[in-house]
Amino acid sequence: MFHDTLQRANSAVLRHLRSHRAVLDHAAELHGLFDNPQREALSGIVVQDACFTLLSAECAAVRIESHLQVRGEGAYRVAAIEPDGTGLTVLRLQKAIA
Amino acid sequence: MSALLDLTTALQTALTGLPALQGGRVYRGRDAVLPLSETRGIRINTVRHAGTRADMAGQCIKWQADIAIALLARGSALLANSTELQDGEAAVDELLVPAWHAVMAMPVPPGVLDLFLEPLISYALDEADHTVCSAVLALRVVHITTAADLMAA
């Protein structure tokens, strides 16, 4: 019961907050949140951890290695798919060429 | 300048300007990071100098210097309309051979008795928007200085 409530709440919040559109494998359009924070890796290399958060119900077609063109942000490949169990899924992204 | 610092200065000179660096920099004695705008870089850091008396009068010191040479590389996307990526080991390998060769071929600084790269390379990987890799070479240098002022003997 609490799980269902949490899923409904997450879904409602993401529908309001999602700010980016992306094209999956040159075909399907996805709508979600794009984030690209910077951090230091290996005590010496600055990297960015790009990710795209969307409703789990809308990412059935996403596969590892899928091509994701995030509008205004560039082209990526899907490196990892991480459902959080509350209705949201985070796609971990790596840079690709458009 | 002491002969201890002369070693890493010579090393920095030998490694600076390698085409495989793709415009990246060679840092000596810094904890600097490779910025997002650069794909290759090298950091030279002295790990330690350990010395023993080299003569009965104690006027010379025989040193063993251990110097870490960290090769840093960022993988890149390879092909248009593809998700194929260069992996971290392939990226750092582009720097490994020219850097190794440059160290082996560098002019031997004054006072140096022996200079060799240990046959040990330590790798580390991380996944982010690109795969990044570091390969750390271990350079061992045996050299002699005067005890009074640490100048090459």
PDB file of C-alpha atoms in Angstrom:
ATOM      1  CA  MET A   1       0.000   0.000   0.000  1.00  0.00           C
ATOM      2  CA  PHE A   2       2.748   2.424   0.954  1.00  0.00           C
ATOM      3  CA  HIS A   3       4.712   1.205  -2.085  1.00  0.00           C
ATOM      4  CA  ASP A   4       1.802   2.022  -4.397  1.00  0.00           C
ATOM      5  CA  THR A   5       1.422   5.466  -2.836  1.00  0.00           C
ATOM      6  CA  LEU A   6       5.118   6.124  -3.267  1.00  0.00           C
ATOM      7  CA  GLN A   7       4.974   5.079  -6.919  1.00  0.00           C
ATOM      8  CA  ARG A   8       2.001   7.363  -7.581  1.00  0.00           C
ATOM      9  CA  ALA A   9       3.723  10.269  -5.823  1.00  0.00           C
ATOM     10  CA  ASN A  10       6.993   9.770  -7.735  1.00  0.00           C
ATOM     11  CA  SER A  11       5.125   9.510 -10.991  1.00  0.00           C
ATOM     12  CA  ALA A  12       3.185  12.724 -10.330  1.00  0.00           C
ATOM     13  CA  VAL A  13       6.306  14.627  -9.276  1.00  0.00           C
ATOM     14  CA  LEU A  14       8.345  13.505 -12.279  1.00  0.00           C
ATOM     15  CA  ARG A  15       5.544  14.408 -14.688  1.00  0.00           C
ATOM     16  CA  HIS A  16       5.761  17.966 -13.375  1.00  0.00           C
ATOM     17  CA  LEU A  17       9.550  18.221 -13.145  1.00  0.00           C
ATOM     18  CA  ARG A  18      10.804  16.409 -16.222  1.00  0.00           C
ATOM     19  CA  SER A  19      12.521  18.945 -18.377  1.00  0.00           C
ATOM     20  CA  HIS A  20      14.304  17.121 -21.177  1.00  0.00           C
ATOM     21  CA  ARG A  21      13.215  15.217 -24.238  1.00  0.00           C
ATOM     22  CA  ALA A  22      15.396  12.531 -25.755  1.00  0.00           C
ATOM     23  CA  VAL A  23      15.245  10.276 -28.792  1.00  0.00           C
ATOM     24  CA  LEU A  24      15.946   6.613 -28.154  1.00  0.00           C
ATOM     25  CA  ASP A  25      17.697   4.661 -30.920  1.00  0.00           C
ATOM     26  CA  HIS A  26      16.720   7.310 -33.494  1.00  0.00           C
ATOM     27  CA  ALA A  27      13.025   6.438 -33.032  1.00  0.00           C
ATOM     28  CA  ALA A  28      11.066   6.649 -29.777  1.00  0.00           C
ATOM     29  CA  GLU A  29      10.848   9.856 -27.784  1.00  0.00           C
ATOM     30  CA  LEU A  30      11.430   9.833 -24.039  1.00  0.00           C
ATOM     31  CA  HIS A  31      10.634  12.547 -21.522  1.00  0.00           C
ATOM     32  CA  GLY A  32      12.588  12.862 -18.308  1.00  0.00           C
ATOM     33  CA  LEU A  33      15.180  14.655 -16.215  1.00  0.00           C
ATOM     34  CA  PHE A  34      18.750  15.039 -17.477  1.00  0.00           C
ATOM     35  CA  ASP A  35      21.538  15.616 -14.982  1.00  0.00           C
ATOM     36  CA  ASN A  36      25.274  15.880 -15.570  1.00  0.00           C
ATOM     37  CA  PRO A  37      27.200  16.574 -12.340  1.00  0.00           C
ATOM     38  CA  GLN A  38      30.965  16.845 -12.292  1.00  0.00           C
ATOM     39  CA  ARG A  39      33.299  14.882 -10.004  1.00  0.00           C
ATOM     40  CA  GLU A  40      36.902  13.774  -9.737  1.00  0.00           C
ATOM     41  CA  ALA A  41      37.784  10.209 -10.723  1.00  0.00           C
ATOM     42  CA  LEU A  42      40.943   8.225  -9.926  1.00  0.00           C
ATOM     43  CA  SER A  43      42.260  11.121  -7.822  1.00  0.00           C
ATOM     44  CA  GLY A  44      43.203  13.009 -10.941  1.00  0.00           C
ATOM     45  CA  ILE A  45      40.655  13.145 -13.771  1.00  0.00           C
ATOM     46  CA  VAL A  46      37.589  15.391 -13.911  1.00  0.00           C
ATOM     47  CA  VAL A  47      34.575  13.515 -15.290  1.00  0.00           C
ATOM     48  CA  GLN A  48      30.851  14.029 -15.592  1.00  0.00           C
ATOM     49  CA  ASP A  49      28.218  11.500 -14.537  1.00  0.00           C
ATOM     50  CA  ALA A  50      25.465  12.022 -17.092  1.00  0.00           C
ATOM     51  CA  CYS A  51      22.135  10.405 -16.276  1.00  0.00           C
ATOM     52  CA  PHE A  52      18.556  10.511 -17.495  1.00  0.00           C
ATOM     53  CA  THR A  53      15.721   9.805 -15.046  1.00  0.00           C
ATOM     54  CA  LEU A  54      12.328   8.728 -16.354  1.00  0.00           C
ATOM     55  CA  LEU A  55       9.261   6.760 -15.394  1.00  0.00           C
ATOM     56  CA  SER A  56      10.015   3.039 -15.332  1.00  0.00           C
ATOM     57  CA  ALA A  57       6.772   2.448 -17.228  1.00  0.00           C
ATOM     58  CA  GLU A  58       8.159   4.466 -20.149  1.00  0.00           C
ATOM     59  CA  CYS A  59      11.524   2.802 -20.567  1.00  0.00           C
ATOM     60  CA  ALA A  60      10.603  -0.710 -21.669  1.00  0.00           C
ATOM     61  CA  ALA A  61      12.439  -0.260 -24.966  1.00  0.00           C
ATOM     62  CA  VAL A  62      15.685   0.958 -23.411  1.00  0.00           C
ATOM     63  CA  ARG A  63      18.620  -1.464 -23.633  1.00  0.00           C
ATOM     64  CA  ILE A  64      22.248  -1.350 -22.593  1.00  0.00           C
ATOM     65  CA  GLU A  65      24.109   0.235 -25.553  1.00  0.00           C
ATOM     66  CA  SER A  66      20.963   2.029 -26.735  1.00  0.00           C
ATOM     67  CA  HIS A  67      21.668   5.371 -28.401  1.00  0.00           C
ATOM     68  CA  LEU A  68      20.083   8.343 -26.627  1.00  0.00           C
ATOM     69  CA  GLN A  69      20.051  11.770 -28.229  1.00  0.00           C
ATOM     70  CA  VAL A  70      19.181  14.237 -25.453  1.00  0.00           C
ATOM     71  CA  ARG A  71      17.899  17.447 -26.981  1.00  0.00           C
ATOM     72  CA  GLY A  72      20.215  20.322 -26.257  1.00  0.00           C
ATOM     73  CA  GLU A  73      22.699  18.089 -24.446  1.00  0.00           C
ATOM     74  CA  GLY A  74      24.171  15.752 -27.036  1.00  0.00           C
ATOM     75  CA  ALA A  75      24.397  12.073 -27.877  1.00  0.00           C
ATOM     76  CA  TYR A  76      24.934   9.309 -25.373  1.00  0.00           C
ATOM     77  CA  ARG A  77      24.910   5.546 -25.073  1.00  0.00           C
ATOM     78  CA  VAL A  78      23.121   3.818 -22.226  1.00  0.00           C
ATOM     79  CA  ALA A  79      25.742   2.261 -19.970  1.00  0.00           C
ATOM     80  CA  ALA A  80      23.471   1.110 -17.142  1.00  0.00           C
ATOM     81  CA  ILE A  81      19.748   0.885 -16.362  1.00  0.00           C
ATOM     82  CA  GLU A  82      18.925   1.364 -12.692  1.00  0.00           C
ATOM     83  CA  PRO A  83      15.255   1.037 -11.642  1.00  0.00           C
ATOM     84  CA  ASP A  84      14.832   2.363  -8.117  1.00  0.00           C
ATOM     85  CA  GLY A  85      11.820   0.191  -7.294  1.00  0.00           C
ATOM     86  CA  THR A  86       9.534   3.171  -6.744  1.00  0.00           C
ATOM     87  CA  GLY A  87       8.510   3.743 -10.333  1.00  0.00           C
ATOM     88  CA  LEU A  88      11.573   5.678 -11.482  1.00  0.00           C
ATOM     89  CA  THR A  89      14.543   4.470 -13.542  1.00  0.00           C
ATOM     90  CA  VAL A  90      17.927   6.140 -13.879  1.00  0.00           C
ATOM     91  CA  LEU A  91      19.839   5.605 -17.116  1.00  0.00           C
ATOM     92  CA  ARG A  92      23.605   6.013 -16.676  1.00  0.00           C
ATOM     93  CA  LEU A  93      25.012   7.558 -19.831  1.00  0.00           C
ATOM     94  CA  GLN A  94      28.314   7.728 -21.665  1.00  0.00           C
ATOM     95  CA  LYS A  95      29.217  10.165 -24.422  1.00  0.00           C
ATOM     96  CA  ALA A  96      28.602   9.056 -28.007  1.00  0.00           C
ATOM     97  CA  ILE A  97      28.760  10.813 -31.330  1.00  0.00           C
ATOM     98  CA  ALA A  98      25.482  12.186 -32.707  1.00  0.00           C
TER      99      ALA A  98
ATOM    100  CA  MET B   1      68.326  23.510  -7.166  1.00  0.00           C
ATOM    101  CA  SER B   2      69.179  20.151  -5.621  1.00  0.00           C
ATOM    102  CA  ALA B   3      70.117  17.123  -7.666  1.00  0.00           C
ATOM    103  CA  LEU B   4      66.954  15.529  -6.294  1.00  0.00           C
ATOM    104  CA  LEU B   5      64.797  18.062  -8.099  1.00  0.00           C
ATOM    105  CA  ASP B   6      67.021  17.896 -11.194  1.00  0.00           C
ATOM    106  CA  LEU B   7      65.828  14.321 -11.700  1.00  0.00           C
ATOM    107  CA  THR B   8      62.172  15.181 -12.049  1.00  0.00           C
ATOM    108  CA  THR B   9      62.962  18.300 -14.055  1.00  0.00           C
ATOM    109  CA  ALA B  10      64.780  16.118 -16.597  1.00  0.00           C
ATOM    110  CA  LEU B  11      61.862  13.718 -16.575  1.00  0.00           C
ATOM    111  CA  GLN B  12      59.324  16.466 -17.142  1.00  0.00           C
ATOM    112  CA  THR B  13      61.384  17.801 -20.050  1.00  0.00           C
ATOM    113  CA  ALA B  14      61.606  14.341 -21.611  1.00  0.00           C
ATOM    114  CA  LEU B  15      57.829  13.807 -21.447  1.00  0.00           C
ATOM    115  CA  THR B  16      56.603  17.276 -22.374  1.00  0.00           C
ATOM    116  CA  GLY B  17      55.431  17.667 -25.955  1.00  0.00           C
ATOM    117  CA  LEU B  18      54.818  14.016 -26.751  1.00  0.00           C
ATOM    118  CA  PRO B  19      52.303  13.925 -29.647  1.00  0.00           C
ATOM    119  CA  ALA B  20      50.411  11.195 -27.809  1.00  0.00           C
ATOM    120  CA  LEU B  21      49.576  13.733 -25.101  1.00  0.00           C
ATOM    121  CA  GLN B  22      47.185  15.390 -27.589  1.00  0.00           C
ATOM    122  CA  GLY B  23      47.952  18.790 -26.120  1.00  0.00           C
ATOM    123  CA  GLY B  24      47.693  17.612 -22.532  1.00  0.00           C
ATOM    124  CA  ARG B  25      50.132  18.729 -19.871  1.00  0.00           C
ATOM    125  CA  VAL B  26      52.890  17.180 -17.816  1.00  0.00           C
ATOM    126  CA  TYR B  27      52.688  18.162 -14.154  1.00  0.00           C
ATOM    127  CA  ARG B  28      55.574  17.733 -11.714  1.00  0.00           C
ATOM    128  CA  GLY B  29      55.083  17.982  -7.986  1.00  0.00           C
ATOM    129  CA  ARG B  30      51.415  18.815  -8.172  1.00  0.00           C
ATOM    130  CA  ASP B  31      48.154  17.137  -7.269  1.00  0.00           C
ATOM    131  CA  ALA B  32      46.520  18.687 -10.329  1.00  0.00           C
ATOM    132  CA  VAL B  33      43.565  17.078 -12.099  1.00  0.00           C
ATOM    133  CA  LEU B  34      43.006  16.447 -15.786  1.00  0.00           C
ATOM    134  CA  PRO B  35      40.314  18.961 -16.771  1.00  0.00           C
ATOM    135  CA  LEU B  36      37.298  18.065 -18.896  1.00  0.00           C
ATOM    136  CA  SER B  37      38.855  19.846 -21.874  1.00  0.00           C
ATOM    137  CA  GLU B  38      41.860  17.481 -21.979  1.00  0.00           C
ATOM    138  CA  THR B  39      41.996  13.783 -22.843  1.00  0.00           C
ATOM    139  CA  ARG B  40      45.566  12.923 -21.812  1.00  0.00           C
ATOM    140  CA  GLY B  41      47.923  14.045 -19.062  1.00  0.00           C
ATOM    141  CA  ILE B  42      50.959  12.980 -17.054  1.00  0.00           C
ATOM    142  CA  ARG B  43      51.770  13.587 -13.389  1.00  0.00           C
ATOM    143  CA  ILE B  44      55.257  13.123 -12.011  1.00  0.00           C
ATOM    144  CA  ASN B  45      55.518  12.790  -8.248  1.00  0.00           C
ATOM    145  CA  THR B  46      58.475  11.766  -6.158  1.00  0.00           C
ATOM    146  CA  VAL B  47      57.516   8.992  -3.790  1.00  0.00           C
ATOM    147  CA  ARG B  48      60.697   8.988  -1.751  1.00  0.00           C
ATOM    148  CA  HIS B  49      64.444   9.463  -1.659  1.00  0.00           C
ATOM    149  CA  ALA B  50      66.379   7.040   0.533  1.00  0.00           C
ATOM    150  CA  GLY B  51      70.107   7.587   1.005  1.00  0.00           C
ATOM    151  CA  THR B  52      73.174   5.913   2.452  1.00  0.00           C
ATOM    152  CA  ARG B  53      76.708   7.191   2.994  1.00  0.00           C
ATOM    153  CA  ALA B  54      78.699   6.569  -0.147  1.00  0.00           C
ATOM    154  CA  ASP B  55      82.211   7.062   1.251  1.00  0.00           C
ATOM    155  CA  MET B  56      84.109   6.605   4.511  1.00  0.00           C
ATOM    156  CA  ALA B  57      84.274  10.330   5.167  1.00  0.00           C
ATOM    157  CA  GLY B  58      80.582  10.801   4.689  1.00  0.00           C
ATOM    158  CA  GLN B  59      81.003  13.505   2.083  1.00  0.00           C
ATOM    159  CA  CYS B  60      78.788  11.859  -0.528  1.00  0.00           C
ATOM    160  CA  ILE B  61      75.352  10.282  -0.304  1.00  0.00           C
ATOM    161  CA  LYS B  62      74.148   7.517  -2.563  1.00  0.00           C
ATOM    162  CA  TRP B  63      70.430   7.911  -3.104  1.00  0.00           C
ATOM    163  CA  GLN B  64      67.705   5.682  -4.374  1.00  0.00           C
ATOM    164  CA  ALA B  65      64.803   7.731  -5.679  1.00  0.00           C
ATOM    165  CA  ASP B  66      61.376   6.256  -6.387  1.00  0.00           C
ATOM    166  CA  ILE B  67      59.349   8.391  -8.772  1.00  0.00           C
ATOM    167  CA  ALA B  68      55.759   7.725  -9.827  1.00  0.00           C
ATOM    168  CA  ILE B  69      54.762   8.639 -13.362  1.00  0.00           C
ATOM    169  CA  ALA B  70      50.966   8.601 -13.667  1.00  0.00           C
ATOM    170  CA  LEU B  71      49.609   8.429 -17.205  1.00  0.00           C
ATOM    171  CA  LEU B  72      46.008   9.680 -17.320  1.00  0.00           C
ATOM    172  CA  ALA B  73      43.680   9.070 -20.240  1.00  0.00           C
ATOM    173  CA  ARG B  74      40.047   9.548 -21.123  1.00  0.00           C
ATOM    174  CA  GLY B  75      38.392   7.151 -23.579  1.00  0.00           C
ATOM    175  CA  SER B  76      36.368   8.685 -26.363  1.00  0.00           C
ATOM    176  CA  ALA B  77      33.446   7.958 -28.627  1.00  0.00           C
ATOM    177  CA  LEU B  78      34.792   6.366 -31.789  1.00  0.00           C
ATOM    178  CA  LEU B  79      32.295   6.345 -34.616  1.00  0.00           C
ATOM    179  CA  ALA B  80      29.481   8.582 -35.769  1.00  0.00           C
ATOM    180  CA  ASN B  81      25.981   7.090 -35.375  1.00  0.00           C
ATOM    181  CA  SER B  82      27.423   4.422 -33.144  1.00  0.00           C
ATOM    182  CA  THR B  83      27.649   3.777 -29.450  1.00  0.00           C
ATOM    183  CA  GLU B  84      31.102   2.227 -29.746  1.00  0.00           C
ATOM    184  CA  LEU B  85      33.526   3.679 -27.232  1.00  0.00           C
ATOM    185  CA  GLN B  86      37.251   3.512 -26.733  1.00  0.00           C
ATOM    186  CA  ASP B  87      37.899   1.680 -23.481  1.00  0.00           C
ATOM    187  CA  GLY B  88      40.205   3.010 -20.795  1.00  0.00           C
ATOM    188  CA  GLU B  89      43.052   0.575 -21.332  1.00  0.00           C
ATOM    189  CA  ALA B  90      43.115   1.321 -25.056  1.00  0.00           C
ATOM    190  CA  ALA B  91      43.121   5.049 -24.308  1.00  0.00           C
ATOM    191  CA  VAL B  92      46.010   4.916 -21.852  1.00  0.00           C
ATOM    192  CA  ASP B  93      47.920   2.516 -24.079  1.00  0.00           C
ATOM    193  CA  GLU B  94      48.234   5.288 -26.671  1.00  0.00           C
ATOM    194  CA  LEU B  95      50.307   7.151 -24.088  1.00  0.00           C
ATOM    195  CA  LEU B  96      52.113   4.201 -22.530  1.00  0.00           C
ATOM    196  CA  VAL B  97      54.522   3.285 -25.318  1.00  0.00           C
ATOM    197  CA  PRO B  98      55.721   6.820 -26.160  1.00  0.00           C
ATOM    198  CA  ALA B  99      56.032   7.752 -22.478  1.00  0.00           C
ATOM    199  CA  TRP B 100      57.945   4.570 -21.658  1.00  0.00           C
ATOM    200  CA  HIS B 101      60.238   5.137 -24.631  1.00  0.00           C
ATOM    201  CA  ALA B 102      60.816   8.787 -23.721  1.00  0.00           C
ATOM    202  CA  VAL B 103      61.864   7.850 -20.186  1.00  0.00           C
ATOM    203  CA  MET B 104      64.181   5.084 -21.372  1.00  0.00           C
ATOM    204  CA  ALA B 105      65.774   7.424 -23.929  1.00  0.00           C
ATOM    205  CA  MET B 106      66.095  10.535 -21.751  1.00  0.00           C
ATOM    206  CA  PRO B 107      69.582  11.982 -21.199  1.00  0.00           C
ATOM    207  CA  VAL B 108      70.991  10.774 -17.899  1.00  0.00           C
ATOM    208  CA  PRO B 109      71.305  13.707 -15.455  1.00  0.00           C
ATOM    209  CA  PRO B 110      74.673  14.340 -13.751  1.00  0.00           C
ATOM    210  CA  GLY B 111      75.406  12.087 -10.777  1.00  0.00           C
ATOM    211  CA  VAL B 112      73.020   9.370 -11.895  1.00  0.00           C
ATOM    212  CA  LEU B 113      74.432   5.843 -11.697  1.00  0.00           C
ATOM    213  CA  ASP B 114      71.368   3.924 -12.730  1.00  0.00           C
ATOM    214  CA  LEU B 115      67.925   4.815 -14.011  1.00  0.00           C
ATOM    215  CA  PHE B 116      65.331   2.204 -14.857  1.00  0.00           C
ATOM    216  CA  LEU B 117      61.614   1.669 -15.072  1.00  0.00           C
ATOM    217  CA  GLU B 118      60.363  -1.089 -12.836  1.00  0.00           C
ATOM    218  CA  PRO B 119      58.496  -3.760 -14.812  1.00  0.00           C
ATOM    219  CA  LEU B 120      55.335  -2.967 -12.887  1.00  0.00           C
ATOM    220  CA  ILE B 121      52.419  -0.844 -14.104  1.00  0.00           C
ATOM    221  CA  SER B 122      49.467  -0.190 -11.787  1.00  0.00           C
ATOM    222  CA  TYR B 123      46.147   0.367 -13.563  1.00  0.00           C
ATOM    223  CA  ALA B 124      42.900   1.902 -12.302  1.00  0.00           C
ATOM    224  CA  LEU B 125      39.590   2.464 -14.112  1.00  0.00           C
ATOM    225  CA  ASP B 126      36.433   4.487 -13.561  1.00  0.00           C
ATOM    226  CA  GLU B 127      33.201   4.787 -15.528  1.00  0.00           C
ATOM    227  CA  ALA B 128      31.551   8.148 -16.122  1.00  0.00           C
ATOM    228  CA  ASP B 129      30.590  10.034 -19.279  1.00  0.00           C
ATOM    229  CA  HIS B 130      33.771   8.462 -20.641  1.00  0.00           C
ATOM    230  CA  THR B 131      35.777   5.559 -19.347  1.00  0.00           C
ATOM    231  CA  VAL B 132      38.910   6.920 -17.704  1.00  0.00           C
ATOM    232  CA  CYS B 133      42.090   5.072 -16.886  1.00  0.00           C
ATOM    233  CA  SER B 134      45.335   5.725 -15.078  1.00  0.00           C
ATOM    234  CA  ALA B 135      48.527   3.712 -15.483  1.00  0.00           C
ATOM    235  CA  VAL B 136      51.271   4.430 -12.985  1.00  0.00           C
ATOM    236  CA  LEU B 137      54.889   3.677 -13.904  1.00  0.00           C
ATOM    237  CA  ALA B 138      57.550   3.299 -11.228  1.00  0.00           C
ATOM    238  CA  LEU B 139      60.908   4.877 -12.031  1.00  0.00           C
ATOM    239  CA  ARG B 140      63.867   4.008  -9.819  1.00  0.00           C
ATOM    240  CA  VAL B 141      66.946   6.211  -9.955  1.00  0.00           C
ATOM    241  CA  VAL B 142      70.244   5.617  -8.167  1.00  0.00           C
ATOM    242  CA  HIS B 143      72.379   8.731  -7.934  1.00  0.00           C
ATOM    243  CA  ILE B 144      75.108  10.362  -5.863  1.00  0.00           C
ATOM    244  CA  THR B 145      75.170  13.825  -4.336  1.00  0.00           C
ATOM    245  CA  THR B 146      77.492  15.714  -2.082  1.00  0.00           C
ATOM    246  CA  ALA B 147      76.396  15.497   1.539  1.00  0.00           C
ATOM    247  CA  ALA B 148      77.010  19.201   2.115  1.00  0.00           C
ATOM    248  CA  ASP B 149      74.691  20.718  -0.481  1.00  0.00           C
ATOM    249  CA  LEU B 150      72.875  17.893  -2.318  1.00  0.00           C
ATOM    250  CA  MET B 151      74.509  18.773  -5.618  1.00  0.00           C
ATOM    251  CA  ALA B 152      75.300  16.006  -8.118  1.00  0.00           C
ATOM    252  CA  ALA B 153      78.625  14.351  -7.318  1.00  0.00           C
TER     253      ALA B 153
END
